Amino acid sequence: MAESTHFYELFQPSHYNVFLDINRATKQISGTSTITGDAKETGIAIHQKYMTISAVTADGQAVPFTFDDETEAIHIELTKTGETTLAIDFNAPLTDSMMGIYPSYYELNGEKKQLIGTQFETTAARQAFPCVDEPEAKATFDLAIKFDEQPGETIISNMPEVKTEDGVHYFDTTVRMSSYLIAFAFGDLQSKLTTTKSGVQVGVFATKAHQAKELDFALDIAKRSIEFYEDFYQTPYPLPHSWQLALPDFSAGAMENWGLVTYREAYLLLDPDNTAFETKQRVATVIAHELAHQWFGDLVTMKWWDDLWLNESFANMMEYVAIDAIEPDWHIWEAFQTGEAPMALQRDATDGVQSVHVQVEDPAEIDALFDSAIVYAKGARMLVMVRALIGDDALRAGLKNYFATHHYGNATGADLWAALGAASGMDVGAIMTSWLEQPGYPVVSAQVVDGKLTIHQQQFFIGDGKDAGRQWQVPLNSNYDAAPAIFAATDATLGDYAELRQASGEPFRLNVGNNSHFIVKYDDTLLQDILAHLDDLDAIAQLQLLQDLRLLAEGQQISYADIVPLLPRFAASHSAIVNDVLYGVAANLKKFVKEGSAEEQQLRALFGQLSGDQIARLGWLPRAGESNDDQLTRPTILSAALYAKDDAALQAAHDIFTANQDNLAGLPAAVRVYILANEVENFGSAALFDQLLNDYRKSSDASYKADIAAALPTTPDSDLVAKLIDVFEDADTIKPQDLRAWYRGVLAHKGQQAAWDWIRNDWQWLEDTVGGDMEFTTYITVTTGVFHTPERLAEFKAFFEPKINTPGLTREITMDTKVIATRVALVEAEKDAVNAAVAQTVKD
Ligand code: BES
Ligand code: ZN
């Protein structure tokens, strides 16, 4: 069968009766998938993967069939086309792959327990029951599930249970939906429930290894998010319930199954009495993201995976829209500016990056589309740009229409632009196509030439890039009226600069608010004018200035040496996002210094100089009643103080550690990781190492565990590094879902060689363990993030180039090789100038 034939073209299901018998003890699934649908041809195909098919009937008559894992199909020969009911008997294994139907493992009072859950997106429903596993193949589903049930266990699914008979749990018929959104789970669960204003039951479910209060925060955010979306979308939530379930083993971050959203424990549960504000923000945005999908993705689904952005870019924007509405004091869009914006701008500047909209067929390639920088961050930025252009009223009116037209069906990007275009009266599609279909983004250069203020757009590259003459329709958002709203040409002259400057009374700026996906290169006249009025700029404008300068330096359009002297001017800021970007730029200087060198000493001194007053102001420990900004700034400053190796700061942290030695989990969560890291790095011992690793094994507190995973790899002791690497493949210590963070940590510290040796030697094990899941490629990405020497570049190429044809890895390997090569070249070209600038700035 040709790869590009979608099975939906051959057989169009309308209803499923799925019976599953799941046995945890034998790790076996058996069942029957009965599918009623319309056969378009007599030779049809139904998806399956890793199954044994024992019988297929069509309208009660046995029919010939074959099946294989190569095409992930059952090929069936029918005698006629038209309305047909297939019944397919199958057996399948229950495996630990975190895909399909799979067990999660946890401990309760020293006893090992299991919770069975599901993860079907993108193409794993076919591992659970035979189906046409394509987003367009929407149908209604009746699920009936039997399992080796123990007293007290709970089973939940997309819809409420209607009856139990002979140990079989029957669930209510679903609405018309895609197979990848089906979900269920069973085990020994606890839950908390509430009801929205409109009568939707909302619940949070978790294992009993957690304290009941850990469910409260999520319940509140979920309830208020649904209420917000029902109002914003002007479309009711269509199911009777919305369950949120935390699974101990989970490959993605969270998954929007309709009515039964699943999460990593770290992204749903939190201790209301000891959780960092940043963690609360993250949990809230994750919940809001998945609940945005209940409409955008679930009610209306992309027709095919090439329009994955319709799902993910939209949900990524809406998580901020929703949280900003329900928690306005959080200023959550600031997190968008420090998180999503730079991620998108960095990745999208490397030649070879994909566009947001991409053609795709192969399942491994579909999974590789979930690129957090492009489909999520750039896509969300694109939609933020649309929102800024058309305004919320038109956005809401357009969405209401979009849902009304396409509900329980599928849509493409063009359908969304049509709905938003009709609501706003703007040709949204024409503007957005330039952003959606083209990779990359422009740098807009603003210059005064012969007294005239001019602008020019050109694709921005970090590293070598082939200029393909791309042009974008750029929403300029200038503070000068002379600048056009949309800049679609390559060049424009805005008028006499002196007159414009005089008339406006303030420096010329572009992309005010930083909502458009481009960067600005001001010439010296314009930049000096802005810098002379730095204090007039709000936090986002200051952040943007540094962010754009950093990108220009990465692209070698200016020198990092020119940015270094500017850094002290931002150091006294009380804005968390300004500090975030300031220390982000400073951290980028680390690649220019060799470990143990005099230059490194200078750089540490610069960090100390920048952070000294702030650490005195904020102290190590959170204070009651302090501002959100102070809460968010402190971790940034502590991290800088640790790098600076400021003696007083290290001693203060050591004292806090000593005083809390018996209850490290009880240290304030916002600063705990820095206290632990300081101890491991500067005051460590084998006993401390064992204590923390033991806590890691025993704790069910995801945030404490993440802190230990970040702190232990800072050990300078090579024996302890070896001990850590020894447990990488021990799932009882480090769950595969958490391994990447450990690997990155060790690679980024003294254990770099050991971690790099490990991944090269045990690549096969890694592929077997996490090969099929969305995190796999990110092991390559995080390696790339750390490497900056010619030696590592050569080793990286030697190891990864032979793997370049592995499905799903091709783009990552190609791009990452370029990223490291570009960084090596930058270090070579700039290190002397940068280090001289650091030395000079420290002296000044
Ligand atoms: N639909 C995705 C989860 C997913 C991703 C499933 C890739 C299968 C393959 C979900 O809505 C999502 O985007 N999850 C994010 C977290 C989110 C809050 C940004 C994730 O898993 O990283
Ligand atoms: Zn999503």
Coordinates of N, CA and C in Angstrom, one line a residue, residues 194 196 202-204 216-229 242-244 263 268 283-284 287-288 291 323 326:
T194 N -15.7 18.6 41.8 CA -16.5 19.8 41.9 C -17.4 20.0 40.7
T196 N -18.9 22.9 37.7 CA -18.8 24.2 37.1 C -20.2 24.9 37.2
V202 N -16.3 18.3 37.4 CA -14.8 18.4 37.2 C -14.2 17.6 38.3
G203 N -13.1 16.8 38.0 CA -12.5 16.0 39.0 C -11.0 15.9 38.7
V204 N -10.3 15.7 39.9 CA -8.8 15.4 39.8 C -8.6 14.0 40.4
D216 N -6.0 19.9 45.2 CA -6.8 21.0 45.3 C -6.6 22.1 44.3
F217 N -5.3 22.4 44.1 CA -4.9 23.5 43.2 C -5.4 23.2 41.8
A218 N -5.2 22.0 41.3 CA -5.6 21.6 40.0 C -7.1 21.7 39.8
L219 N -7.8 21.2 40.9 CA -9.3 21.2 40.8 C -9.8 22.6 40.6
D220 N -9.3 23.6 41.3 CA -9.7 25.0 41.2 C -9.4 25.5 39.8
I221 N -8.2 25.3 39.3 CA -7.8 25.9 38.0 C -8.6 25.2 36.9
A222 N -8.8 23.9 37.0 CA -9.6 23.2 36.0 C -11.0 23.7 35.9
K223 N -11.6 23.9 37.0 CA -13.0 24.4 37.1 C -13.1 25.8 36.4
R224 N -12.2 26.6 36.9 CA -12.3 28.0 36.4 C -11.8 28.1 34.9
S225 N -10.9 27.3 34.5 CA -10.6 27.3 33.1 C -11.7 26.9 32.2
I226 N -12.5 25.8 32.6 CA -13.6 25.4 31.8 C -14.7 26.5 31.7
E227 N -14.9 27.1 32.9 CA -15.8 28.2 32.9 C -15.4 29.4 32.0
F228 N -14.1 29.6 32.0 CA -13.6 30.7 31.1 C -13.8 30.3 29.7
Y229 N -13.4 29.1 29.3 CA -13.5 28.7 27.9 C -15.0 28.7 27.4
S242 N -15.3 16.4 33.2 CA -13.9 16.6 32.8 C -13.0 16.1 33.9
W243 N -12.4 14.9 33.6 CA -11.5 14.4 34.6 C -10.0 14.7 34.3
Q244 N -9.3 15.1 35.3 CA -7.8 15.3 35.2 C -7.2 14.2 36.0
Y263 N -2.0 13.6 32.8 CA -0.8 14.5 33.1 C 0.3 13.7 33.8
L268 N 0.4 18.3 37.5 CA -1.0 18.4 38.0 C -1.0 18.6 39.5
V283 N 1.9 24.6 36.3 CA 0.8 23.6 36.5 C -0.5 24.3 35.9
A284 N -0.7 25.5 36.3 CA -1.9 26.2 35.8 C -1.9 26.3 34.3
I287 N -2.7 22.8 32.6 CA -4.1 22.5 32.7 C -4.9 23.3 31.7
A288 N -4.6 24.6 31.7 CA -5.4 25.5 30.8 C -5.1 25.1 29.3
L291 N -7.1 21.9 28.6 CA -8.6 22.2 28.5 C -8.9 23.1 27.3
I323 N -5.2 31.8 31.6 CA -4.6 32.1 32.9 C -4.6 33.6 33.2
I326 N -8.0 34.4 34.4 CA -8.5 33.9 35.7 C -7.5 34.3 36.8

